[in-house]
Amino acid sequence: MYRLAGLILLLVMLSACTTESSSNIKNFEGSTTVSTKFDPELAARKRVAAAQLYLQRNNLERAKFHLDRAYEHKDDYPDLHFTLGYYYQIAKNYDLADKSFRRAIRLDNKNAEYKNGYGQFLCVIQKYQEADEYFRMAINDRTYSNTAQALVNAGTCKARQDKLDEAVDYYRRALNINAKLPAALLEMAQYEYNQERYGRA
């Protein structure tokens, strides 16, 4: 009895460890067996994408479910840790958020989007000097396609510190890249209004 139970358990464990599945495909020549290898990174990527959708809807429970499954597939996937950082930031668990953002950057140090996002987080927790350093790394990356938004984020962080001249400089640089950037236009309009330059506003 015990030997039979042990054998069943062993078979279940072996089947759980397999990374290859097969299926029969019928064609005009008959039936062909095709083997499909499990891709852990692809599986993790799909789970992270699902988690990001749930985060947009502020459904933290479902987001965490998918992030946990992604972690099981590939625990060193950089996007997973970046998204975990955002999840923990929303959940106000700032220690875990910081660790997750930092791990994402360690895993993919050339990713300017991670540095921009981490800069935003650091600004939220009022680590302003460090935030500006990460914003600058993102802004100075010539391969980064979202430089204008990084400039806006840096400007907003300066505005939080009441450093309005530096904030305006960032907004103007953002508008030099994209003259129709809504966030920068709104910030500049508010600045000009506060300076009582209503025509410019």
C-alpha positions in Angstrom: 0.0 0.0 0.0 2.7 2.5 1.0 4.8 1.5 -2.0 1.9 2.1 -4.3 1.2 5.5 -2.8 4.9 6.4 -3.0 4.9 5.4 -6.7 1.9 7.5 -7.5 3.5 10.5 -5.7 6.7 10.0 -7.7 4.8 9.9 -11.0 2.9 13.1 -10.1 6.1 14.9 -9.2 7.8 13.8 -12.5 4.8 15.0 -14.5 4.9 18.4 -12.8 8.5 18.9 -13.7 8.2 18.3 -17.4 8.7 21.3 -19.7 7.6 19.6 -22.8 4.2 18.7 -24.1 3.1 16.8 -27.2 0.0 17.0 -29.4 -1.3 15.1 -32.4 -1.9 17.2 -35.5 -3.8 15.6 -38.4 -2.9 16.5 -42.0 -3.3 14.9 -45.4 -0.5 12.5 -44.7 -1.9 11.3 -41.4 -1.2 12.0 -37.8 2.0 13.8 -36.7 3.2 14.3 -33.1 4.6 17.7 -32.4 6.5 18.5 -29.2 6.2 22.0 -27.7 8.7 23.2 -25.2 7.4 25.3 -22.3 9.0 28.8 -22.4 9.2 30.1 -18.8 10.0 33.7 -19.9 7.0 33.8 -22.2 4.8 32.5 -19.5 6.2 35.1 -17.0 5.7 37.9 -19.6 2.0 37.0 -20.1 1.4 36.9 -16.4 3.1 40.3 -15.9 1.0 41.8 -18.7 -2.1 40.5 -17.0 -0.9 41.9 -13.7 -0.3 45.3 -15.3 -3.9 45.4 -16.6 -5.3 44.6 -13.1 -3.1 47.3 -11.6 -4.6 49.8 -14.1 -8.0 48.8 -12.7 -6.7 49.0 -9.1 -7.4 45.4 -8.6 -4.4 44.6 -6.4 -5.6 41.1 -5.4 -5.7 39.8 -9.0 -2.6 41.6 -9.9 -0.6 39.9 -7.1 -2.0 36.5 -8.1 -0.5 36.9 -11.6 2.7 38.3 -10.3 3.1 35.3 -8.0 2.5 33.0 -10.9 5.1 34.9 -13.0 7.6 34.5 -10.1 7.1 30.8 -10.2 7.8 30.7 -13.9 10.9 33.0 -14.0 12.0 34.7 -10.8 14.8 36.7 -12.5 12.5 38.3 -15.2 13.2 42.1 -14.9 9.7 43.3 -15.8 8.3 41.1 -13.1 10.3 43.0 -10.4 9.6 46.4 -11.9 5.9 45.6 -11.9 6.2 44.2 -8.3 7.8 47.5 -7.3 4.8 49.4 -8.7 2.4 47.0 -7.0 4.0 47.5 -3.6 4.1 51.2 -4.2 0.3 51.3 -4.7 -0.1 49.0 -1.6 2.1 51.5 0.3 4.6 48.8 1.2 7.6 51.0 0.4 10.3 48.8 1.7 9.4 45.9 -0.6 8.7 48.4 -3.4 12.3 49.8 -3.1 13.7 46.3 -3.1 11.7 45.3 -6.2 12.7 48.4 -8.2 16.3 48.0 -7.3 16.3 44.3 -8.3 14.7 45.2 -11.7 17.5 47.7 -12.3 20.2 45.2 -11.3 18.8 42.6 -13.7 18.5 45.2 -16.5 20.8 48.1 -15.8 20.4 49.6 -19.3 16.6 50.0 -19.0 15.9 53.7 -18.7 12.2 53.1 -18.1 13.1 51.4 -14.9 15.2 54.3 -13.8 12.4 56.8 -14.6 9.9 54.7 -12.7 12.3 54.3 -9.7 12.9 58.1 -9.8 9.1 58.6 -9.5 8.9 56.2 -6.5 11.9 57.9 -4.8 10.2 61.3 -5.2 7.0 59.8 -3.6 9.0 58.8 -0.5 10.8 62.1 -0.5 14.2 60.9 -1.4 14.6 63.8 -3.7 18.3 63.9 -4.4 18.4 60.2 -5.3 15.3 60.6 -7.4 16.9 63.4 -9.4 19.9 61.1 -10.0 17.7 58.4 -11.5 15.8 60.9 -13.6 19.0 62.2 -15.0 20.2 58.7 -15.9 17.0 58.1 -17.8 17.1 61.6 -19.5 20.7 61.2 -20.6 20.1 57.8 -22.2 20.0 58.6 -25.9 18.3 55.3 -26.7 15.3 56.1 -24.4 12.2 56.9 -26.3 10.3 58.4 -23.4 12.7 61.2 -22.5 10.1 63.9 -22.5 8.0 62.1 -19.9 11.1 61.6 -17.7 11.7 65.4 -17.9 8.1 66.0 -16.8 8.5 63.6 -13.9 11.8 65.3 -12.9 10.1 68.7 -13.1 7.1 67.5 -11.0 9.5 66.2 -8.4 11.3 69.6 -8.3 7.9 71.4 -7.9 7.2 69.2 -4.9 10.3 70.7 -3.3 9.2 74.2 -4.2 12.2 74.5 -6.6 10.0 76.1 -9.3 12.8 77.5 -11.5 14.4 74.0 -11.9 10.9 72.5 -12.4 10.2 75.0 -15.2 13.5 74.2 -16.9 12.6 70.5 -17.0 9.1 71.3 -18.4 10.5 73.5 -21.1 13.0 70.9 -22.1 10.2 68.4 -22.3 8.2 70.7 -24.6 11.3 71.2 -26.8 11.0 67.5 -27.5 7.2 67.3 -27.7 5.4 70.6 -27.9 2.0 68.9 -27.4 2.9 67.0 -24.3 -0.3 67.6 -22.1 1.4 67.2 -18.7 4.1 69.7 -19.5 1.6 72.2 -21.0 -0.6 72.0 -17.9 2.3 72.5 -15.5 3.6 75.5 -17.5 0.1 77.0 -17.7 -0.2 76.7 -13.9 3.2 78.2 -13.4 2.4 81.2 -15.7 -0.9 81.7 -14.0 0.7 81.8 -10.6 3.1 84.4 -11.9 0.0 86.4 -13.0 1.1 86.1 -16.7 -2.5 85.2 -17.7 -2.0 85.6 -21.4 0.8 83.1 -21.4 -1.2 80.8 -19.2 
